PDB file of C-alpha atoms in Angstrom:
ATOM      1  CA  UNK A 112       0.000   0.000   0.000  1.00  0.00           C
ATOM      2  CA  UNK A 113       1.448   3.279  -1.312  1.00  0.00           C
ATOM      3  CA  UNK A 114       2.059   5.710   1.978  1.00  0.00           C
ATOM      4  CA  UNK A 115      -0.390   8.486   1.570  1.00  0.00           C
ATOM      5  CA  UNK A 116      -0.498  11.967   3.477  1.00  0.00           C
ATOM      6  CA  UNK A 117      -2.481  15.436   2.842  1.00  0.00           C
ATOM      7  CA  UNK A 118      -0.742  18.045   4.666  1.00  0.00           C
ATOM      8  CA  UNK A 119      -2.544  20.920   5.561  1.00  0.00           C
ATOM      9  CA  UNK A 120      -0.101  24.168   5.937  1.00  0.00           C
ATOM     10  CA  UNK A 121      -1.426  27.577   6.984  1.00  0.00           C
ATOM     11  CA  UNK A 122      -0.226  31.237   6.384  1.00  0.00           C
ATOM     12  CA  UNK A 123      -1.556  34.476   8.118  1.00  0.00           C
ATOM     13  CA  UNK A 124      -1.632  35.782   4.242  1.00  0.00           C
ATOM     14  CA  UNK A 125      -4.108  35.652   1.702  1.00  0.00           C
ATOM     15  CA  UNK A 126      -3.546  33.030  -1.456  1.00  0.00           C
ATOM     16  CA  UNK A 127      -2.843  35.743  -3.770  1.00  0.00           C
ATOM     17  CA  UNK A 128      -0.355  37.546  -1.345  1.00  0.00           C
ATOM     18  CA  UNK A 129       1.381  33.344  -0.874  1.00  0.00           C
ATOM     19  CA  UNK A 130       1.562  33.017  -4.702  1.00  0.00           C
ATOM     20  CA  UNK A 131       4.858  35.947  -4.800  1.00  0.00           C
ATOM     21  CA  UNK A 132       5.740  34.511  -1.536  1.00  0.00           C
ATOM     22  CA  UNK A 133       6.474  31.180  -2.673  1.00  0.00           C
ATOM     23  CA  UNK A 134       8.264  32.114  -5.254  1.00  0.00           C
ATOM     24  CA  UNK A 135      10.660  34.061  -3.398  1.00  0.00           C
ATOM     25  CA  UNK A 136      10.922  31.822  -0.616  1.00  0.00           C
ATOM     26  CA  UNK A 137      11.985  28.909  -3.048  1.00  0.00           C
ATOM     27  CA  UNK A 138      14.503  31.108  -5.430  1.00  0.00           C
ATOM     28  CA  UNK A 139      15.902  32.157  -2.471  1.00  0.00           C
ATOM     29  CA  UNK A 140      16.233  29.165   0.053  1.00  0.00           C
ATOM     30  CA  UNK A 141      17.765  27.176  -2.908  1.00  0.00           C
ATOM     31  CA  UNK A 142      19.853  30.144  -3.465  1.00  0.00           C
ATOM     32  CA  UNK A 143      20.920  29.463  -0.148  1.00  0.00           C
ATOM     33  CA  UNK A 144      20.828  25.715   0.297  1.00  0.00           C
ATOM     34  CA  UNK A 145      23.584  25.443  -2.810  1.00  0.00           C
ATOM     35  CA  UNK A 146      26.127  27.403  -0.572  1.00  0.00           C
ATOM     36  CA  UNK A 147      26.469  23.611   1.147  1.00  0.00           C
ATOM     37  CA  UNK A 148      26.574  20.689   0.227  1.00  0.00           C
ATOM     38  CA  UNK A 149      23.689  20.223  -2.102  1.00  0.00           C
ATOM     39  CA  UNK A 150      22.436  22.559  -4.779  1.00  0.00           C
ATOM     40  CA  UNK A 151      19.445  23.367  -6.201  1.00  0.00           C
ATOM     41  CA  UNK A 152      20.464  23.260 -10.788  1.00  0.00           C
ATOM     42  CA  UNK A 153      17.599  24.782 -12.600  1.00  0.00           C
ATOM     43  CA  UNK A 154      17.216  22.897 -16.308  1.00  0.00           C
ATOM     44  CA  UNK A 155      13.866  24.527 -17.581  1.00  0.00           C
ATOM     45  CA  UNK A 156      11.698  27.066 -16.276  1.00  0.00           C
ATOM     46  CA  UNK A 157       9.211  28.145 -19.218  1.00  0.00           C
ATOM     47  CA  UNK A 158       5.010  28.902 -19.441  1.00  0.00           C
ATOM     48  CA  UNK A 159       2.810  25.702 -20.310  1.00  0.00           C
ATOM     49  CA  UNK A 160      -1.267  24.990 -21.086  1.00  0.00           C
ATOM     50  CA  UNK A 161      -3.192  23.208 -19.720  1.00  0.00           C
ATOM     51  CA  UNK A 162      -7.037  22.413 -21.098  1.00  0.00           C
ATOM     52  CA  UNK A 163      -8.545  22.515 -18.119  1.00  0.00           C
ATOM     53  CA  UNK A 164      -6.325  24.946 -15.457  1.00  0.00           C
ATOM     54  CA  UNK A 165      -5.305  26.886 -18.459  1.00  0.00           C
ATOM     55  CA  UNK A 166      -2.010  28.711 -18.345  1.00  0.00           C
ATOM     56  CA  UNK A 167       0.659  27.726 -16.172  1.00  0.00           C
ATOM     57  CA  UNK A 168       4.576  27.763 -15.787  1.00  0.00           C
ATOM     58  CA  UNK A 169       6.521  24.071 -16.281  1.00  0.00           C
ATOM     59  CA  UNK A 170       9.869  24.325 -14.313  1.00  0.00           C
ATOM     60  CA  UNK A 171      12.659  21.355 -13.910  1.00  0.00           C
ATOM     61  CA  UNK A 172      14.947  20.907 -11.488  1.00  0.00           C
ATOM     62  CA  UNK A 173      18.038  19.045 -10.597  1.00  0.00           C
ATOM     63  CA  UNK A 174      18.291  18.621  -6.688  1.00  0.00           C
ATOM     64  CA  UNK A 175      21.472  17.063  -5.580  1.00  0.00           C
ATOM     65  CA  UNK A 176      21.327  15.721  -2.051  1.00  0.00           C
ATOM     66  CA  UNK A 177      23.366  12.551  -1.368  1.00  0.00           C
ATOM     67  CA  UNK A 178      25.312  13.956   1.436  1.00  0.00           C
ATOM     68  CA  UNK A 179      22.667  14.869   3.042  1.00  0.00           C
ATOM     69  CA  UNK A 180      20.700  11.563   3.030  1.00  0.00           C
ATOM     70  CA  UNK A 181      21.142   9.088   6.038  1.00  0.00           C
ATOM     71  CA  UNK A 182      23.708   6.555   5.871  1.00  0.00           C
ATOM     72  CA  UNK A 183      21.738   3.639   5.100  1.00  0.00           C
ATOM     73  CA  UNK A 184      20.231   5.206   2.121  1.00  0.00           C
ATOM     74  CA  UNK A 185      23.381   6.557   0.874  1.00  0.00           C
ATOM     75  CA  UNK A 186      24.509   3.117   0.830  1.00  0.00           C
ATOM     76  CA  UNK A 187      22.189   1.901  -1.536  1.00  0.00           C
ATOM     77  CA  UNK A 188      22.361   4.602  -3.822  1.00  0.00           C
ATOM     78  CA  UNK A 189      25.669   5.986  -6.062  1.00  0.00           C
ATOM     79  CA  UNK A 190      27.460   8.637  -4.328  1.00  0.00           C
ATOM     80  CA  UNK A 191      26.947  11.523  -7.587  1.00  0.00           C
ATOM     81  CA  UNK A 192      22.999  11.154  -6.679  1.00  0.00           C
ATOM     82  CA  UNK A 193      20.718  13.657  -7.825  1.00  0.00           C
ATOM     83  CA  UNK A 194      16.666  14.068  -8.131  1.00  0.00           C
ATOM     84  CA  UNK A 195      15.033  15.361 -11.106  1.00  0.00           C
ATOM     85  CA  UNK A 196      11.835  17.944  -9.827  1.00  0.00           C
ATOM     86  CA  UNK A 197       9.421  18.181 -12.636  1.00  0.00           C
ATOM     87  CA  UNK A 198       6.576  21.294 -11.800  1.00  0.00           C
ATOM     88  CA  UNK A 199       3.812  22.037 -13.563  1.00  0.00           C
ATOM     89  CA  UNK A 200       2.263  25.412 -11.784  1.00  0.00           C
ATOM     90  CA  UNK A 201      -1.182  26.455 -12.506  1.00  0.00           C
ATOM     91  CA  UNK A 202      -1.977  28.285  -9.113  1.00  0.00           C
ATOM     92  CA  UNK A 203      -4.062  27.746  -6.973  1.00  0.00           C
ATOM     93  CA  UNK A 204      -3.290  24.285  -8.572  1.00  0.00           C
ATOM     94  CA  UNK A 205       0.155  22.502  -8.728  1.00  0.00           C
ATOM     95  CA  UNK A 206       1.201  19.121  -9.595  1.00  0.00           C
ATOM     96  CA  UNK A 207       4.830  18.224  -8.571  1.00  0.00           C
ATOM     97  CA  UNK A 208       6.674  15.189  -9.789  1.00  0.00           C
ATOM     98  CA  UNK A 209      10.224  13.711  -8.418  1.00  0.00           C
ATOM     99  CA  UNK A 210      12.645  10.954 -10.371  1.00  0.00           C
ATOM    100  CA  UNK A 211      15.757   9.345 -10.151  1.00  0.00           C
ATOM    101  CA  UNK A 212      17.212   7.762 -12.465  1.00  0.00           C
ATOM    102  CA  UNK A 213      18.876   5.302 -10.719  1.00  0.00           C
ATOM    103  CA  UNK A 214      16.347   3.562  -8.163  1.00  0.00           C
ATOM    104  CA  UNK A 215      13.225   3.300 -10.510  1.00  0.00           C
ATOM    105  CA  UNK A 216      10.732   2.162  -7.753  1.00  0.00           C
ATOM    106  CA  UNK A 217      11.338   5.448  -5.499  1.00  0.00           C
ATOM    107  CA  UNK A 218       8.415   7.582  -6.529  1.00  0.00           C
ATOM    108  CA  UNK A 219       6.873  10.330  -5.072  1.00  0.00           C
ATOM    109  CA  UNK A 220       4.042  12.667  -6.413  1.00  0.00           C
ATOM    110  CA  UNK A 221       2.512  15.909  -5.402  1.00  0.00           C
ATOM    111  CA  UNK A 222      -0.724  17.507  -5.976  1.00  0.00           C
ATOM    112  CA  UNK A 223      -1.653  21.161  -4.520  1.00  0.00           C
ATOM    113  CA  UNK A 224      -4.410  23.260  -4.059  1.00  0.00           C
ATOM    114  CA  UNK A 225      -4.693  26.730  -2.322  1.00  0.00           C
ATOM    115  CA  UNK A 226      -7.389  27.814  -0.648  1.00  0.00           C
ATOM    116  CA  UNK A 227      -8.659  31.200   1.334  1.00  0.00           C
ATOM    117  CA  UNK A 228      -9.258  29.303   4.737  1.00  0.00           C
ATOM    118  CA  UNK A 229      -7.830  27.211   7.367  1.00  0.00           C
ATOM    119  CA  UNK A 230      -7.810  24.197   6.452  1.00  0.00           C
ATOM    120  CA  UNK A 231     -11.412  23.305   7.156  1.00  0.00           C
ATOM    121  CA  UNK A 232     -12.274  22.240   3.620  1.00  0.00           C
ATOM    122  CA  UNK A 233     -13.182  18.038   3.845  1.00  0.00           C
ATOM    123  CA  UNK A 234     -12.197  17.455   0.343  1.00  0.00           C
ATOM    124  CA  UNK A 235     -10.095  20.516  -1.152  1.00  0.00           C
ATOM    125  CA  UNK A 236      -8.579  17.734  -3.569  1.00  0.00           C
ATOM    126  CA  UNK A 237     -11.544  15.998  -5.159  1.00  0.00           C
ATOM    127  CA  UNK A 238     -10.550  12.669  -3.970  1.00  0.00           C
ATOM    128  CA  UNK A 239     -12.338   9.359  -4.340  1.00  0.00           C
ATOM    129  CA  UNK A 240     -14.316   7.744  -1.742  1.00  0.00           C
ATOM    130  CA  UNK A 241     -11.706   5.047  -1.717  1.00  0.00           C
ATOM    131  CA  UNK A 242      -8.804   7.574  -1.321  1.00  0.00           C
ATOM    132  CA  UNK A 243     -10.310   9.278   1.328  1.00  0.00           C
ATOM    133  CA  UNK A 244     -10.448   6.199   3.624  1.00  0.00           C
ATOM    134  CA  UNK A 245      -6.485   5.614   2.748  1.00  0.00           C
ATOM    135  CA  UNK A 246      -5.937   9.439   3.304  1.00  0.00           C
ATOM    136  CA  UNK A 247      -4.016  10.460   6.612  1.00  0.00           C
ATOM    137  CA  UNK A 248      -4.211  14.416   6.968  1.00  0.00           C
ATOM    138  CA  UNK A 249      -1.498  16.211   8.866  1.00  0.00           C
ATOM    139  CA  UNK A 250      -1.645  19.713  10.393  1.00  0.00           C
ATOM    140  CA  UNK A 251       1.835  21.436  10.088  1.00  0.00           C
ATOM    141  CA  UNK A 252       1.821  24.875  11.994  1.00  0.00           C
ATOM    142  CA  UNK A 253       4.339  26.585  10.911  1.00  0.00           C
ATOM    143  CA  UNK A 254       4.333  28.673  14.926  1.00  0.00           C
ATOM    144  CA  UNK A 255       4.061  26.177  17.525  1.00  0.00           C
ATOM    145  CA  UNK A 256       5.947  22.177  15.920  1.00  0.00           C
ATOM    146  CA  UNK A 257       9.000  21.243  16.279  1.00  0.00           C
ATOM    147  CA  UNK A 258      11.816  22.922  13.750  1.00  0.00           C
ATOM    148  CA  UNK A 259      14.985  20.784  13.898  1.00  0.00           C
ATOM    149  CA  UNK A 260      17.784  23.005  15.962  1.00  0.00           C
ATOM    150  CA  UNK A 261      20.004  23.121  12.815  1.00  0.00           C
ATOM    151  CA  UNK A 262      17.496  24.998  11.021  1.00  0.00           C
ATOM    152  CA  UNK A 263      16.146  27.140  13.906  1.00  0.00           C
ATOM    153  CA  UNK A 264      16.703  31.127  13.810  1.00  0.00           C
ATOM    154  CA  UNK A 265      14.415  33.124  16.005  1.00  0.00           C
ATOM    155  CA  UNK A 266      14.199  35.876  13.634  1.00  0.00           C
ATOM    156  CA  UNK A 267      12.714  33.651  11.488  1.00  0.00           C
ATOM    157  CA  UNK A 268      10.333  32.048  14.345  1.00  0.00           C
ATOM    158  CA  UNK A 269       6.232  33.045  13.876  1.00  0.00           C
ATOM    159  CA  UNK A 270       5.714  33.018  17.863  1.00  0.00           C
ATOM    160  CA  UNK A 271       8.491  36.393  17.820  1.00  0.00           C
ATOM    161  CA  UNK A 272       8.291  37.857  14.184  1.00  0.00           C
ATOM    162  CA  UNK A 273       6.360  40.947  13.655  1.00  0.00           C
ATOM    163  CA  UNK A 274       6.024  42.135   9.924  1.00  0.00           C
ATOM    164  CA  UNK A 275       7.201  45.991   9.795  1.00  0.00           C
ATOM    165  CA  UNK A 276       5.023  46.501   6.582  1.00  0.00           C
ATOM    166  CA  UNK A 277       2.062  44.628   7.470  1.00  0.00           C
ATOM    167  CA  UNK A 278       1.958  44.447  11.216  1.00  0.00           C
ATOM    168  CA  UNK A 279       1.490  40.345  11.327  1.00  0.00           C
ATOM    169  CA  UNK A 280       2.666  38.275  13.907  1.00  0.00           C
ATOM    170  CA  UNK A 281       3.999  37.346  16.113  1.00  0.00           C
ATOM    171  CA  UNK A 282       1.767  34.055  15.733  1.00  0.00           C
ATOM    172  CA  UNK A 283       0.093  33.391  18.964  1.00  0.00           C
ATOM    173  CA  UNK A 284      -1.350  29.796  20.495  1.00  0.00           C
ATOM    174  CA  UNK A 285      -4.724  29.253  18.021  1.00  0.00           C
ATOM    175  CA  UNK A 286      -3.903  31.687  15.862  1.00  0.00           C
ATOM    176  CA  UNK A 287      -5.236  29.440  12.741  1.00  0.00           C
ATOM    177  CA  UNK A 288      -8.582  30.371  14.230  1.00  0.00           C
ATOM    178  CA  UNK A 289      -8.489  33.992  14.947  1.00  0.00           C
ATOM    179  CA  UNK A 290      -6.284  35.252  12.798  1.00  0.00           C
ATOM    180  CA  UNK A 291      -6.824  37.676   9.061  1.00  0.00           C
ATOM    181  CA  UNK A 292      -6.150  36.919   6.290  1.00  0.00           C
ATOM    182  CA  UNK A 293      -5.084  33.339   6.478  1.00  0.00           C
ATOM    183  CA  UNK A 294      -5.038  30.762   3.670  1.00  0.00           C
ATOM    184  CA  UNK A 295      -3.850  27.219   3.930  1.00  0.00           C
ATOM    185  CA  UNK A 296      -2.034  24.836   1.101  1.00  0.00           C
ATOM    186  CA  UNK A 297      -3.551  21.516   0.863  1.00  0.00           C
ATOM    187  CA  UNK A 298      -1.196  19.156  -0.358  1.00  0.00           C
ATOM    188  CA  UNK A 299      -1.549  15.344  -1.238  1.00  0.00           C
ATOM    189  CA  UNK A 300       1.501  13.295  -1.422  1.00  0.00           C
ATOM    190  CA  UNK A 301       2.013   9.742  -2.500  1.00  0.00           C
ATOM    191  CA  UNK A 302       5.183   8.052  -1.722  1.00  0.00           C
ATOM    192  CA  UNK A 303       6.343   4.306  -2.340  1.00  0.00           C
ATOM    193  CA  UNK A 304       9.451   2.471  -2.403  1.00  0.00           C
ATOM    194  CA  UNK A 305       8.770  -0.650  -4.057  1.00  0.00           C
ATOM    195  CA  UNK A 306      11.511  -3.073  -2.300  1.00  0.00           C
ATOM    196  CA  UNK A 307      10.869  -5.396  -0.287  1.00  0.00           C
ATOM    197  CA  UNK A 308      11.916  -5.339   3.026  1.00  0.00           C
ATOM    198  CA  UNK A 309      12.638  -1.907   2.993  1.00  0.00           C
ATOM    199  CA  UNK A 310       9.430  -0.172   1.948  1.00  0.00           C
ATOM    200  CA  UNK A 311       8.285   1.025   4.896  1.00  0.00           C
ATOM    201  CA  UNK A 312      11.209   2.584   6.456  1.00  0.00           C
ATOM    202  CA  UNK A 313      11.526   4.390   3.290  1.00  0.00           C
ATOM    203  CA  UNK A 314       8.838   5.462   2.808  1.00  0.00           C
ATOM    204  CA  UNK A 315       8.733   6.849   6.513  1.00  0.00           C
ATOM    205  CA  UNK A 316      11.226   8.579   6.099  1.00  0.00           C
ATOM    206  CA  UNK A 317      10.853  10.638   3.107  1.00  0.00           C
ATOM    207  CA  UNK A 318       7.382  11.661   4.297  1.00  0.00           C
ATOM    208  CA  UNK A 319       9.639  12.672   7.536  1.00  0.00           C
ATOM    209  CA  UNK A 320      11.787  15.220   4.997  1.00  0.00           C
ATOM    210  CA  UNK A 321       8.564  16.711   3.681  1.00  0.00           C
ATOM    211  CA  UNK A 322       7.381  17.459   6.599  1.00  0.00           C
ATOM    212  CA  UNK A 323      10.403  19.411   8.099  1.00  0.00           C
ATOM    213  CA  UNK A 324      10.797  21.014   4.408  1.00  0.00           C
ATOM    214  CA  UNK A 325       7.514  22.378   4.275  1.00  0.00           C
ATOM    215  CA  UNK A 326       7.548  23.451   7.858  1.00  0.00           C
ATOM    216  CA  UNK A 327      10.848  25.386   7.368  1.00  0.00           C
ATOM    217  CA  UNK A 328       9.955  27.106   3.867  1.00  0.00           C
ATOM    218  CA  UNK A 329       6.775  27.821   5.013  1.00  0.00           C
ATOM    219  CA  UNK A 330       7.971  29.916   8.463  1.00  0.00           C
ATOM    220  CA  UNK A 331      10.951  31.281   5.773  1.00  0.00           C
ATOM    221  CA  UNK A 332       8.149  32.548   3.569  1.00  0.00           C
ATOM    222  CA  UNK A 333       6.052  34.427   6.664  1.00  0.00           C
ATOM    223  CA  UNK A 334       9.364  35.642   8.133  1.00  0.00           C
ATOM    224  CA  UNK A 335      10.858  37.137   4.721  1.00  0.00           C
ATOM    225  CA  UNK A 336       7.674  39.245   3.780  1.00  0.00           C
ATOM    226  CA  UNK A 337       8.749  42.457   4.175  1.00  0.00           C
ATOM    227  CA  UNK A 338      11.520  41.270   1.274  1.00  0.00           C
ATOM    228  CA  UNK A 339       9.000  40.418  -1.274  1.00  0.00           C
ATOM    229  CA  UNK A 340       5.380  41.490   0.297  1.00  0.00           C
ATOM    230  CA  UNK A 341       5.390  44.776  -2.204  1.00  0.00           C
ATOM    231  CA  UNK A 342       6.423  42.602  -5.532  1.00  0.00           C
ATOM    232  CA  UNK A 343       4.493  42.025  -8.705  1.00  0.00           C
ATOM    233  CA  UNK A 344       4.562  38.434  -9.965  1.00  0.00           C
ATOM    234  CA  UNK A 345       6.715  40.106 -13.018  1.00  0.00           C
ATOM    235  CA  UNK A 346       9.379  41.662  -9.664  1.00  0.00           C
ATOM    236  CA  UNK A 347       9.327  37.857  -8.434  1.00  0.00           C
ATOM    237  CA  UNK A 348       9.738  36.185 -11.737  1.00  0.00           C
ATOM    238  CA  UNK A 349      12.799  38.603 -12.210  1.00  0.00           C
ATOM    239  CA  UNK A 350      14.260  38.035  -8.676  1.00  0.00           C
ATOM    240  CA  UNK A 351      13.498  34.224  -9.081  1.00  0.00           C
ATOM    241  CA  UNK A 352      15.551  34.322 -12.841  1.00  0.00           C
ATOM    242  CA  UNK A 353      18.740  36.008 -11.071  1.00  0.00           C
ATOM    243  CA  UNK A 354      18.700  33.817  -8.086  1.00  0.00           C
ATOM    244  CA  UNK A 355      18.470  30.461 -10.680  1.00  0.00           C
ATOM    245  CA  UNK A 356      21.551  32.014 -12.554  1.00  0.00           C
ATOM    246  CA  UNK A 357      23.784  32.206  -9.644  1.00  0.00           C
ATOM    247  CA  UNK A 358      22.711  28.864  -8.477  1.00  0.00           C
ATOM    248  CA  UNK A 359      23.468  27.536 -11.343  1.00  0.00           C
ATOM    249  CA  UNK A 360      26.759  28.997 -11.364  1.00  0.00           C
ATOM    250  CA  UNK A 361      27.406  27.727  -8.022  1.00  0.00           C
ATOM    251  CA  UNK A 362      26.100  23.926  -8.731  1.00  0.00           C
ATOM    252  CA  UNK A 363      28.556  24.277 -11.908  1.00  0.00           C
ATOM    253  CA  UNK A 364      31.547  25.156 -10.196  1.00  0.00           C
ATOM    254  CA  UNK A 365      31.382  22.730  -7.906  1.00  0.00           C
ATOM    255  CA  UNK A 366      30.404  20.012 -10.579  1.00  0.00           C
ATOM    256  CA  UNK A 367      32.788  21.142 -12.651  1.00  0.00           C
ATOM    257  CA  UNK A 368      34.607  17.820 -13.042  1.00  0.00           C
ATOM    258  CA  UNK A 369      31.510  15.342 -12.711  1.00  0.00           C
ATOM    259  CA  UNK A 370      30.381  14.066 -16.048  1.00  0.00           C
ATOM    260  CA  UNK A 371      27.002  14.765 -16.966  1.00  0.00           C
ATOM    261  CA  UNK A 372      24.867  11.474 -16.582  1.00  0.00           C
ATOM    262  CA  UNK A 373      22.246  11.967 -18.822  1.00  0.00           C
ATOM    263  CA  UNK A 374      21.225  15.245 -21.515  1.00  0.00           C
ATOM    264  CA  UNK A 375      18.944  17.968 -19.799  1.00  0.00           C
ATOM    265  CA  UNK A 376      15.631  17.923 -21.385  1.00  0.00           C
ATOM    266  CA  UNK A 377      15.058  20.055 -24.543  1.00  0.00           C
ATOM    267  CA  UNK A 378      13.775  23.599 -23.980  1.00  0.00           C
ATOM    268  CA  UNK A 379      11.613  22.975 -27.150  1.00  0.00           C
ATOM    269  CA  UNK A 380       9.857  20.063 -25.395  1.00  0.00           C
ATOM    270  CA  UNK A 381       7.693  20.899 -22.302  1.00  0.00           C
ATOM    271  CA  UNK A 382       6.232  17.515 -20.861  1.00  0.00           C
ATOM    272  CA  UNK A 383       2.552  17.742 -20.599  1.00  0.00           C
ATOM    273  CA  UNK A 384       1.127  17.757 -17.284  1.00  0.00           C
ATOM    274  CA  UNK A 385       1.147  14.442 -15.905  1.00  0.00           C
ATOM    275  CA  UNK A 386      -2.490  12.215 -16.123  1.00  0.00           C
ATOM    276  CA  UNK A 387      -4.238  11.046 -12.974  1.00  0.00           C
ATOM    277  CA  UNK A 388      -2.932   7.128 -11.955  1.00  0.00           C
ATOM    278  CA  UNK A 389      -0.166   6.678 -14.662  1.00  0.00           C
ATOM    279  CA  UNK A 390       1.667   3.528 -14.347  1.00  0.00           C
ATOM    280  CA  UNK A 391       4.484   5.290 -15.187  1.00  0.00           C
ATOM    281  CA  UNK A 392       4.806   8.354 -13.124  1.00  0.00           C
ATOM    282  CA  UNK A 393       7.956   7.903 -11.054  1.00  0.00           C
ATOM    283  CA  UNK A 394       7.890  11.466  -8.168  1.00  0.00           C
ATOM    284  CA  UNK A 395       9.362  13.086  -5.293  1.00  0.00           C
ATOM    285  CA  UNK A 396       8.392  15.569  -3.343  1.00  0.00           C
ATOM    286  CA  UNK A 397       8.022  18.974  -2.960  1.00  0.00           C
ATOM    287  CA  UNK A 398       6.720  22.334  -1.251  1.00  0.00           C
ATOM    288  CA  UNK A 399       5.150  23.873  -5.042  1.00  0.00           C
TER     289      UNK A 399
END
């Protein structure tokens, strides 16, 4: 049985005000992320249609992490490890998919949907009766759970920020229930690990690392908007473009010497968005 979550993740901002906050938050904690020992190596990031969501933006990613897996997974898996992000971004509606390359049953995929409330909608994601019985929904409050100590800065903690341009925060005990504007992302991940005898540790433990990313990026986003809170989607698009471009740069430098393992996909070919229960997605995960 594929391991199944819907994480529920709200903001004291409205969905339209979270749409140029995303953005940022991602261009930039990538930005940062690739000063270590992983790096965030942006392949394609170009519009797309869609016949039902209608416009959209298709973006691909490389995201190499094998230091920063466990050791028991980094022994299963070559050292020059990387995951392929595949987004297609019709907001309020995302779907997110993850690869790799080289352990074909590791799949992961990601579908989003933003709504003006908190959290209270049954089924934000138009599931099936049989999905909702399988479905296990997780609260992450971005204020008051746990943030690992090596990510913790209290300027960037809810319960002590205060927004100079819009007066939010800090984020008090209940404050998904009295607090304007608020929004919340509804997000429904399905991870497997086909191997026996290791599925469900695996798959344990990469709903573990979407958890602390979106509880991280998430409190980034609320702490960093008086950066971006006055932004067009055309300022963020042009701030995202820059920060991609120096990642890049950096991933490069360092990679310098690696050889390339397989060709980056063409920019003249933008995937189409990926159908309901295809045999042949392979995903990750993400915060999009």
């Amino acid at each position: 049985m594929v391991l199944t979550k819907e994480y529920r993740i709200c903001m004291p901002l409205t969905t339209e005000e979270y749409r140029i906050g995303q953005l940022y938050m991602i261009a930039r904690h990538s930005h940062e992320q690739s000063d270590n020992d992983e790096g965030v190596e942006v392949v394609e990031n170009i519009e797309c249609d869609h016949p039902e969501h209608g416009k959209g933006q298709f973006t691909e990613k490389r995201i190499h992490l094998s230091s920063k897996l466990p050791y028991w997974v980094q022994s299963i898996i070559p050292r020059i490890f990387y995951v392929t992000e595949k987004a297609w971004n019709y907001y309020p509606f995302t779907i997110t998919e993850y690869t790799c390359s080289f352990i074909p049953k590791f799949h992961i995929s990601i579908k989003t949907r933003y709504e003006d409330n908190n959290g209270s909608t049954e089924n934000c994601l138009g599931l099936s009766p049989i999905e909702l019985i399988h479905r296990e929904i997780d609260f992450v409050d971005i204020a008051y759970d746990e943030l690992s100590a090596k990510h913790y800065k209290e300027e960037e903690d809810p319960k002590f920020f205060q927004s100079q341009r819009t007066g939010r925060g800090p984020l008090v005990e209940g404050w998904k229930n009295i607090t304007q504007p608020i929004m919340c992302s509804y997000k429904l991940v399905h991870a497997s690990f086909e191997v026996w005898g290791m599925q469900t540790r695996v798959e344990d433990f990469i709903h573990r690392c979407i958890r602390d990313i979106l509880l991280l990026g998430h409190r980034q986003a609320f702490a960093w908007i008086d950066e971006w809170y006055d932004m067009t989607l055309e300022d963020v698009r042009q701030y995202e473009q820059k920060m991609q471009t120096e990642t890049n740069e950096k991933v490069r430098l360092r990679n310098q010497n690696e050889r390339p393992i397989t060709p980056l996909t063409p920019t003249s070919s933008v995937p189409s968005s990926p159908l309901p229960k295809s045999p042949t997605n392979r995903s990750w995960f993400s915060w999009s």
